[in-house]
Tab-separated table of C-alpha atoms in Angstrom:
chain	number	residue	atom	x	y	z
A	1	UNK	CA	7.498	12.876	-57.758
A	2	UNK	CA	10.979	13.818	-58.365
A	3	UNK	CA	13.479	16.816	-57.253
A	4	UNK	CA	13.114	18.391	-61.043
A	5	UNK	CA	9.302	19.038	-60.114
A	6	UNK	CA	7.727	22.562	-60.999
A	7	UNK	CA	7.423	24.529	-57.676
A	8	UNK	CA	6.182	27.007	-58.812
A	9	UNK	CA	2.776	25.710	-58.736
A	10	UNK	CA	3.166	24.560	-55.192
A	11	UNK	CA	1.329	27.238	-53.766
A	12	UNK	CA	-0.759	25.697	-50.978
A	13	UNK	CA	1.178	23.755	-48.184
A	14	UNK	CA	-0.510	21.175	-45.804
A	15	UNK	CA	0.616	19.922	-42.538
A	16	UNK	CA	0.874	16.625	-41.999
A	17	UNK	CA	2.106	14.181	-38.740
A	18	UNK	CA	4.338	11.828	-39.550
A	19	UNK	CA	5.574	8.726	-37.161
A	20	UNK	CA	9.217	8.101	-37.797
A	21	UNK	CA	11.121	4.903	-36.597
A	22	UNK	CA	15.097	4.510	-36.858
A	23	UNK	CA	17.695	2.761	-35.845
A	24	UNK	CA	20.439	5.279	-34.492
A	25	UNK	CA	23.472	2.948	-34.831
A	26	UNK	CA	25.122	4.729	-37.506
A	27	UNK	CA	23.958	8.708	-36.858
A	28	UNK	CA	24.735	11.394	-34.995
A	29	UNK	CA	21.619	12.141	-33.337
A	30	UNK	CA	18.305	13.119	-34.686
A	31	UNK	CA	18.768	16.710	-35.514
A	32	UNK	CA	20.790	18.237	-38.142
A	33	UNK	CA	24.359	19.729	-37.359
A	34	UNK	CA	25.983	22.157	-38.914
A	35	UNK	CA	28.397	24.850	-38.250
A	36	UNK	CA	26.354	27.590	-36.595
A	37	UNK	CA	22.868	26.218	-37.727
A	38	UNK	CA	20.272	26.202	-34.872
A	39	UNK	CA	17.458	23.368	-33.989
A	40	UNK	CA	14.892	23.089	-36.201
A	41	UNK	CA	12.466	23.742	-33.580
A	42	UNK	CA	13.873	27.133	-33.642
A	43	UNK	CA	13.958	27.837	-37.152
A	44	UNK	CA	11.323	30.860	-37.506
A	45	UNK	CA	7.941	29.863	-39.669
A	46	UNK	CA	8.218	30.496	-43.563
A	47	UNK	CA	5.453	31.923	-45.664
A	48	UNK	CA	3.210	29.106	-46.420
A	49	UNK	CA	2.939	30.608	-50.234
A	50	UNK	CA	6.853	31.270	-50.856
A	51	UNK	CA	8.363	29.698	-53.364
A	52	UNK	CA	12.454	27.716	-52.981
A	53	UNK	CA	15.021	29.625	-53.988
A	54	UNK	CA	17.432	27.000	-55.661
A	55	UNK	CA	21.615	26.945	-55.473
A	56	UNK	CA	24.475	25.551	-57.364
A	57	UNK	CA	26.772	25.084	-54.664
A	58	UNK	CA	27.320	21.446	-53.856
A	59	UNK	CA	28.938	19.387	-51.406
A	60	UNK	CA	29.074	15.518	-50.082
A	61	UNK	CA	29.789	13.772	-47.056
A	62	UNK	CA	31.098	10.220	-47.761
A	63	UNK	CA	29.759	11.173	-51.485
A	64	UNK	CA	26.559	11.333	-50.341
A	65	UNK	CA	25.033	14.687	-51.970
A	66	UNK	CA	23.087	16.858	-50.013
A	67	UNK	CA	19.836	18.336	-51.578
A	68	UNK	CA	19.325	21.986	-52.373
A	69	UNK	CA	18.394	24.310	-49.214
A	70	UNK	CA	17.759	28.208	-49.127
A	71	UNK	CA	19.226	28.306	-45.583
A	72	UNK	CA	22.537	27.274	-45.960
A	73	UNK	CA	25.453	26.825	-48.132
A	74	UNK	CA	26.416	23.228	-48.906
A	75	UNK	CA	29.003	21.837	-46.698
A	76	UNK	CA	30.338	18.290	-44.941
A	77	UNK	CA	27.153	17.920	-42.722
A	78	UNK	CA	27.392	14.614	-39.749
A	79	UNK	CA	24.948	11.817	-40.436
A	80	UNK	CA	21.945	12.368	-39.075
A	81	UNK	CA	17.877	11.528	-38.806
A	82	UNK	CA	16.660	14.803	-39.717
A	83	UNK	CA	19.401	15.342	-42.373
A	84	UNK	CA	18.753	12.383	-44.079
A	85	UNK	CA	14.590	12.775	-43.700
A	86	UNK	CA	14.427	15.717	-45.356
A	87	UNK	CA	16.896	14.763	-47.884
A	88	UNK	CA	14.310	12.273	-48.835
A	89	UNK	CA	11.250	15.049	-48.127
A	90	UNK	CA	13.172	17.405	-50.552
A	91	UNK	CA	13.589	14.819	-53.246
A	92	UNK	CA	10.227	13.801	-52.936
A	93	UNK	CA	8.160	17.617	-52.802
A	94	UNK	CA	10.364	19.396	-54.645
A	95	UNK	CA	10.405	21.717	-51.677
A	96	UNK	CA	13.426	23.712	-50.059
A	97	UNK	CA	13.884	22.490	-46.362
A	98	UNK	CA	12.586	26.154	-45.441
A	99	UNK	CA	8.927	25.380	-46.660
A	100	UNK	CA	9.294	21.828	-45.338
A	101	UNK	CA	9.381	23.288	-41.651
A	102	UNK	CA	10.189	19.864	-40.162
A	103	UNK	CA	9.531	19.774	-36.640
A	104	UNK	CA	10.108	16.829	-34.254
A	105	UNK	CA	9.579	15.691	-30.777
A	106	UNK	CA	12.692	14.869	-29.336
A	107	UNK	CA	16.563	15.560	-30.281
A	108	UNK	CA	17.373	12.307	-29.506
A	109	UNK	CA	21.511	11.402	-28.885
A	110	UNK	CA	23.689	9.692	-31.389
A	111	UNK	CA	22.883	5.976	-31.253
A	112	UNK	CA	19.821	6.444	-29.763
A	113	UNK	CA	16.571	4.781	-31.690
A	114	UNK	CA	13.022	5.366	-31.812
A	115	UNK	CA	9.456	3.897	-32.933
A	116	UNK	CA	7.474	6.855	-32.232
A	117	UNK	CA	9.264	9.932	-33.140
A	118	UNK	CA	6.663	12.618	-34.475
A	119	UNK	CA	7.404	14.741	-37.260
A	120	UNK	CA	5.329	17.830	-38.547
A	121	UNK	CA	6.132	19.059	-42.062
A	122	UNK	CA	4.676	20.785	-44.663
A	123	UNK	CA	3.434	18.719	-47.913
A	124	UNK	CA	2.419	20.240	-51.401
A	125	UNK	CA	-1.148	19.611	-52.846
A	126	UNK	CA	0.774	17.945	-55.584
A	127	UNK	CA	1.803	15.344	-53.677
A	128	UNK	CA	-1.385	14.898	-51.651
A	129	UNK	CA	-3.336	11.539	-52.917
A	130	UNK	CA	-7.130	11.944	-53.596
A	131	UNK	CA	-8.334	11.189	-50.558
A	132	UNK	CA	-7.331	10.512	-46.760
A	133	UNK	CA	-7.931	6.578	-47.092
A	134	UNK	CA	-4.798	7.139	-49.306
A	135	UNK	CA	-2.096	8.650	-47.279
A	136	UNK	CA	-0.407	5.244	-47.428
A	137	UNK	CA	0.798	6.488	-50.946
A	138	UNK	CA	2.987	9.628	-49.054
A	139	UNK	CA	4.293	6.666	-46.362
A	140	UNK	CA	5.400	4.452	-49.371
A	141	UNK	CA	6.746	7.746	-51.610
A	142	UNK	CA	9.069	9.126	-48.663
A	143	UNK	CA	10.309	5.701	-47.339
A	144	UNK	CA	11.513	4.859	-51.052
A	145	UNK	CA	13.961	7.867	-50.399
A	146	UNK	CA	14.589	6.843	-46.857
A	147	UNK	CA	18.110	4.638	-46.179
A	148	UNK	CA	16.899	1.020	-44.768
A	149	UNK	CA	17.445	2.203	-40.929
A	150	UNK	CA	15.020	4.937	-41.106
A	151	UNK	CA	11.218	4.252	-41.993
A	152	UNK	CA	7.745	6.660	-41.815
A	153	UNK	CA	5.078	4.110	-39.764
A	154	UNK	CA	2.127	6.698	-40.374
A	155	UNK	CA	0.784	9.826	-41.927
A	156	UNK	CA	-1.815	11.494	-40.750
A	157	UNK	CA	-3.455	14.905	-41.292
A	158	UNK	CA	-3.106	17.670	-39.158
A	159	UNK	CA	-5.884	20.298	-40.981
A	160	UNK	CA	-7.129	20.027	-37.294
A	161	UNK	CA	-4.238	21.239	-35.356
A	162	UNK	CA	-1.887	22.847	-38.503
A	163	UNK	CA	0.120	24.607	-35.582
A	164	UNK	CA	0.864	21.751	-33.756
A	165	UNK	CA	4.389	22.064	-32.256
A	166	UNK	CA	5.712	18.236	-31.684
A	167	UNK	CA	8.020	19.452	-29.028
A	168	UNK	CA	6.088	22.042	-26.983
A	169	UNK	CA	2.702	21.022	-27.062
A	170	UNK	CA	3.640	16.726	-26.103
A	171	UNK	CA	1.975	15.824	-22.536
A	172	UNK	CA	3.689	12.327	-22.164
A	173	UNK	CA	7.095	10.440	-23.589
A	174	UNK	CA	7.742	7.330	-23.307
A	175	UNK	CA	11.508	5.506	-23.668
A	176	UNK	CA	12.532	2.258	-22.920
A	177	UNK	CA	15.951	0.464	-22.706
A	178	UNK	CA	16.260	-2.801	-23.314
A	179	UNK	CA	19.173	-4.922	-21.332
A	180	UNK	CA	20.397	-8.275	-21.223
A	181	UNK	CA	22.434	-9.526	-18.180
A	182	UNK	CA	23.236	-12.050	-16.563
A	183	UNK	CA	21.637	-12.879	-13.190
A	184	UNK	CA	24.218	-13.039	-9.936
A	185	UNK	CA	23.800	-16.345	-8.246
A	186	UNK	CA	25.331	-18.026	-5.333
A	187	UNK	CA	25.742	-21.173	-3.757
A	188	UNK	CA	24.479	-22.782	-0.237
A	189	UNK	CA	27.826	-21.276	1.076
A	190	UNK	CA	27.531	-17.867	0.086
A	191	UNK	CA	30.211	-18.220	-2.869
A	192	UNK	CA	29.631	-17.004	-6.083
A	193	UNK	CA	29.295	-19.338	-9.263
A	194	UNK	CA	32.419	-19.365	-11.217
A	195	UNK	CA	30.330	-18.957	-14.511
A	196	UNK	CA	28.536	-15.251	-12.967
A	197	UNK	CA	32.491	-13.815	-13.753
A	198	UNK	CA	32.134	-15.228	-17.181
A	199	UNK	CA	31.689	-11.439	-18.990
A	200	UNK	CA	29.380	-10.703	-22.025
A	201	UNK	CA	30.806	-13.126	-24.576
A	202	UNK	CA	29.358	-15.797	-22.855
A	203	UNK	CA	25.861	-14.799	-22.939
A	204	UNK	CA	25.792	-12.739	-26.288
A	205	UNK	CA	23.876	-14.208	-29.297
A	206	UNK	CA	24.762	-13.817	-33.167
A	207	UNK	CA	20.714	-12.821	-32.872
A	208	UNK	CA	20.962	-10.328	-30.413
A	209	UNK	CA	19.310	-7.424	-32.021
A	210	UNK	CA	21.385	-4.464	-31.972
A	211	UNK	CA	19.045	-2.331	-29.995
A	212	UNK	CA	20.037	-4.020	-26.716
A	213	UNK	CA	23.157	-3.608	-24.085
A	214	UNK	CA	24.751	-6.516	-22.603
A	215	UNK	CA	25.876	-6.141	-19.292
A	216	UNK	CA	29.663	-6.845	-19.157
A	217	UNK	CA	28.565	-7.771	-15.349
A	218	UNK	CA	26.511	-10.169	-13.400
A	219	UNK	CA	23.901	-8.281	-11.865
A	220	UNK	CA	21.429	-8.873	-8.559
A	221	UNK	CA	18.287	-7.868	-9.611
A	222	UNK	CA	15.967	-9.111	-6.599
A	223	UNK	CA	15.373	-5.335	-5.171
A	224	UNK	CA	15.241	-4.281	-8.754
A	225	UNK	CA	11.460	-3.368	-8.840
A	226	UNK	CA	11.983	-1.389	-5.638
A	227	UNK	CA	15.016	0.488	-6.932
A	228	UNK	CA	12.512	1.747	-9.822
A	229	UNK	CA	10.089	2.634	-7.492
A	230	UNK	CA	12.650	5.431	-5.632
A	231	UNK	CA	13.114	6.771	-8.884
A	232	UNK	CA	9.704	7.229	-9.618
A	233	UNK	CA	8.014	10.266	-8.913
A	234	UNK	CA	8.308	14.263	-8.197
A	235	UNK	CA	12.314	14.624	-7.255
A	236	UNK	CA	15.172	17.075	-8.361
A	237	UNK	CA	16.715	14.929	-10.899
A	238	UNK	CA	19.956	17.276	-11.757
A	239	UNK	CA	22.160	14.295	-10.618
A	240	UNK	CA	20.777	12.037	-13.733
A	241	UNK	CA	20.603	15.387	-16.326
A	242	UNK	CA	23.603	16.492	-18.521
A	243	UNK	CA	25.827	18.767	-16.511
A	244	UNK	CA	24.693	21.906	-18.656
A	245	UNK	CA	21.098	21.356	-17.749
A	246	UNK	CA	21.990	20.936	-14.339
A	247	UNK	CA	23.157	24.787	-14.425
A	248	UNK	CA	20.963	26.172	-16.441
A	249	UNK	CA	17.339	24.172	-16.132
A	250	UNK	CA	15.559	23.770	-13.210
A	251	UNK	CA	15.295	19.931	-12.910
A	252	UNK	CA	12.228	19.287	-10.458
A	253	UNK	CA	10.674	16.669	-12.681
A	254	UNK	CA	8.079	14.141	-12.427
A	255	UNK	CA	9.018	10.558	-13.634
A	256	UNK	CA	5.304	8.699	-13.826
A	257	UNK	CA	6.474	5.639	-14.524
A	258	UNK	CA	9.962	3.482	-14.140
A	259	UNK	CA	9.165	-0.208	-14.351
A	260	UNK	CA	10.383	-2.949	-16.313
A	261	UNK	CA	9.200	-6.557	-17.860
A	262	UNK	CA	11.019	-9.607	-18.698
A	263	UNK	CA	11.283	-10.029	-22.419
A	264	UNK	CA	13.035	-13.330	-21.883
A	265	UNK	CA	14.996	-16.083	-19.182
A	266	UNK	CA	17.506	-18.824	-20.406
A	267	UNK	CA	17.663	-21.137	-17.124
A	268	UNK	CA	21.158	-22.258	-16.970
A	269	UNK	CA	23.484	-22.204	-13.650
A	270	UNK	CA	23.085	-18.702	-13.558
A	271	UNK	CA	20.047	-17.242	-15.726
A	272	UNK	CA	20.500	-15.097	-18.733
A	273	UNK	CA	17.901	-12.535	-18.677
A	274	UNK	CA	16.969	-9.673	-21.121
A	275	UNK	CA	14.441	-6.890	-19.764
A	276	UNK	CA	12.836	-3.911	-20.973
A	277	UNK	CA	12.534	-0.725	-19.134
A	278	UNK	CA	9.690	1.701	-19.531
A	279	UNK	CA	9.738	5.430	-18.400
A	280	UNK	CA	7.016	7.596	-18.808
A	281	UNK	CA	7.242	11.677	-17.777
A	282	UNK	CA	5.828	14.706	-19.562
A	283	UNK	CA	9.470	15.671	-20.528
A	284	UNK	CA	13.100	14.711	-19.795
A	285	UNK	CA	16.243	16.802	-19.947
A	286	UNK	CA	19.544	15.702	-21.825
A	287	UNK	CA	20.561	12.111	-20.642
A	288	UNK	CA	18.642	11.765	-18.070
A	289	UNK	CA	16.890	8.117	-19.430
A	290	UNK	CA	20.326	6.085	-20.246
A	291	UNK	CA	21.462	7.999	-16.685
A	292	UNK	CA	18.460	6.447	-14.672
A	293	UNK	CA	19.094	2.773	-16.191
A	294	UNK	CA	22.775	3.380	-15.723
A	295	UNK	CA	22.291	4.052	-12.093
A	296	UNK	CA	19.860	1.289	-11.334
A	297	UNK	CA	22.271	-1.502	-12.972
A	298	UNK	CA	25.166	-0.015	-10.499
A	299	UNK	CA	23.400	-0.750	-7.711
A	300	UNK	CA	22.393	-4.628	-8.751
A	301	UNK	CA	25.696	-5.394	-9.540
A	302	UNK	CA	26.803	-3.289	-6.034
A	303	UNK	CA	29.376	-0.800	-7.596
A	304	UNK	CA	27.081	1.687	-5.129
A	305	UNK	CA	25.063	1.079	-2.122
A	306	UNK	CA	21.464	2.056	-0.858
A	307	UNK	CA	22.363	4.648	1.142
A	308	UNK	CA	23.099	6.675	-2.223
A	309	UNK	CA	19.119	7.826	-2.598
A	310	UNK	CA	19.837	9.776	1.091
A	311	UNK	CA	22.156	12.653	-1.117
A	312	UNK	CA	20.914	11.842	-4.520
A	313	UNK	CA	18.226	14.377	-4.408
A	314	UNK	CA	20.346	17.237	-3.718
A	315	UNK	CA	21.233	18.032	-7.328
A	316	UNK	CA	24.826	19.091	-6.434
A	317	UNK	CA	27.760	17.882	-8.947
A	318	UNK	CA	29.006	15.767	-5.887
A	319	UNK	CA	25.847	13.822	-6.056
A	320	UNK	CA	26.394	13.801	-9.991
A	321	UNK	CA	29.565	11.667	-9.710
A	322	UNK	CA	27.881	8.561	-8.429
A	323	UNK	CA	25.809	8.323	-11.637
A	324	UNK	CA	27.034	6.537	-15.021
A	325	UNK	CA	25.145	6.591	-18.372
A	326	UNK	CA	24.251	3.476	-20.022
A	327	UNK	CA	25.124	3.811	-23.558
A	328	UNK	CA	22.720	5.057	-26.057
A	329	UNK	CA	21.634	2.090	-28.508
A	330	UNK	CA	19.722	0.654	-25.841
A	331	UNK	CA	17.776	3.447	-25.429
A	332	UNK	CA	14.230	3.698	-27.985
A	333	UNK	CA	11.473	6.630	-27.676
A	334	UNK	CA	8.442	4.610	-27.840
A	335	UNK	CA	5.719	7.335	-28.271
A	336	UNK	CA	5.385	11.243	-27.907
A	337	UNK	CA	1.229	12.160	-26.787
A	338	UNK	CA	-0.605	14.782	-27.471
């Protein structure tokens, strides 16, 4: 189904759940920017039976054409998921972005990449196979469109729940950050092995996927589990949120789960270790994932002490300053419930 397709017979839209997986590397964040555009959360409904008004103007970002849209005028537009999704959607439906009325789950941060992003969109009968056994055909049609760092995993129908709002109506996220590190180690005096000041270049692999972060320091991780376990629960997490939600959010949150499993140990003098982090909460604010991994790795490799979780519930700016984010291509949203 191509862009030149007759919508003028696409009178009937269907919503439809789709599970999106990218790697962020190269974007600027999951939704669409533009000058004075708004989320597409926010975007109000369109008429189910309106038809696309289509435009002339064109523009391109690195040459790369942008399709035709009702809403705006075509202009330079960053790289991003949505952007280049319903790029893909438009060329595929024939539909105007407007009647698509993508929603998603999570505005996820430039670099940031995902397995389990939900998706809700509208889809004309056109496109629709003949029966539901068939929806592979829709996950095939859209990925062909799709650049090789962004893929659909699943369609499903949502003539159940057509109103389902990805955002609003989730229950449970889950992230996880993956890190590799090596592990501090001493000797039967107390010293520290030369090889634990060696830096990242010495335990970095050509393999190394790059969805991980390697620690540029040696990190103690023997009160690890514990440190995850302080984190966990009902707290006032503005220290670990992005400075404007600190202001303007209240931030008494509920973190259900912070763990972590080892993904895998090389034993040499001083073990090179890569783990994975889950975290599990109804919602998080801006940052406040990369800011909780960020703050655990400062205290195993004792840039802070302890005695920090005594004023790190206050939620002042003070308290703020003794977190640091770990950057954002560790970082994956795993699955959005419902």
């Amino acid at each position: 189904m191509s862009a030149t397709t007759n919508v003028e017979n696409k009178s009937t839209l269907h919503r439809f759940k789709l599970i999106v997986a990218y790697n962020g590397n190269r974007f600027k964040g999951f939704q669409r920017q533009s000058s004075g555009d708004t989320s597409a959360n926010d975007i109000p409904p369109v008429a189910e039976t309106s038809n696309p008004t289509t435009s002339t103007t064109e523009a391109t970002t690195n040459d790369r054409k942008r399709p035709r849209s009702e809403r705006l005028p075509k202009k330079n537009v960053p790289l991003t998921i949505q952007e280049s999704l319903e790029d893909a959607l438009e060329q595929y439906t024939g539909l105007d972005r407007n009647q698509l009325r993508l929603r998603f789950a999570g505005r996820t941060d430039g670099g940031v990449n995902a397995r389990g992003q939900v998706v809700a969109v509208s889809l004309p009968e056109t496109v629709l196979p003949e029966n539901s056994q068939q929806l592979w055909i829709i996950r095939k049609s859209i990925n062909s469109r799709l650049p090789g760092d962004i893929s659909v995993q699943d369609v499903s129908s949502l003539a159940h729940r057509p109103d389902l709002d990805p955002r609003k109506d989730a229950i449970r996220k889950r992230y996880s950050y993956t890190l590799k590190f090596r592990r501090k180690v001493v000797d039967a005096n107390g010293n520290l092995l030369p090889i634990c000041s060696s830096g990242p270049n010495c335990i970095r692999s050509a393999l190394d996927p790059k969805t991980l972060w390697i620690s540029p320091w040696t990190l103690d991780d023997s009160n690890l589990t514990r440190y995850c376990q302080l984190l966990t629960g009902e707290h006032d997490y503005s220290a670990f949120v992005h400075k404007r939600s600190r202001r303007e959010k209240d931030n008494v949150l509920t973190v259900d789960t912070f763990t972590y499993q080892c993904l895998e140990e090389t034993i040499e003098d001083a073990p090179i270790v890569t783990i994975q982090f889950q975290v599990e909460a109804k919602g998080f604010r801006r940052g406040m994932v990369r800011n909780l991994v960020g703050f655990v790795v400062d205290l195993c490799r004792g840039q802070i002490d302890e005695s920090i979780f005594d004023t790190i519930w206050s939620g002042t700016d003070e308290a703020a300053k003794a977190v640091h984010s770990a950057p954002p291509f560790g970082l994956c949203l795993e699955r959005v419930d419902y």
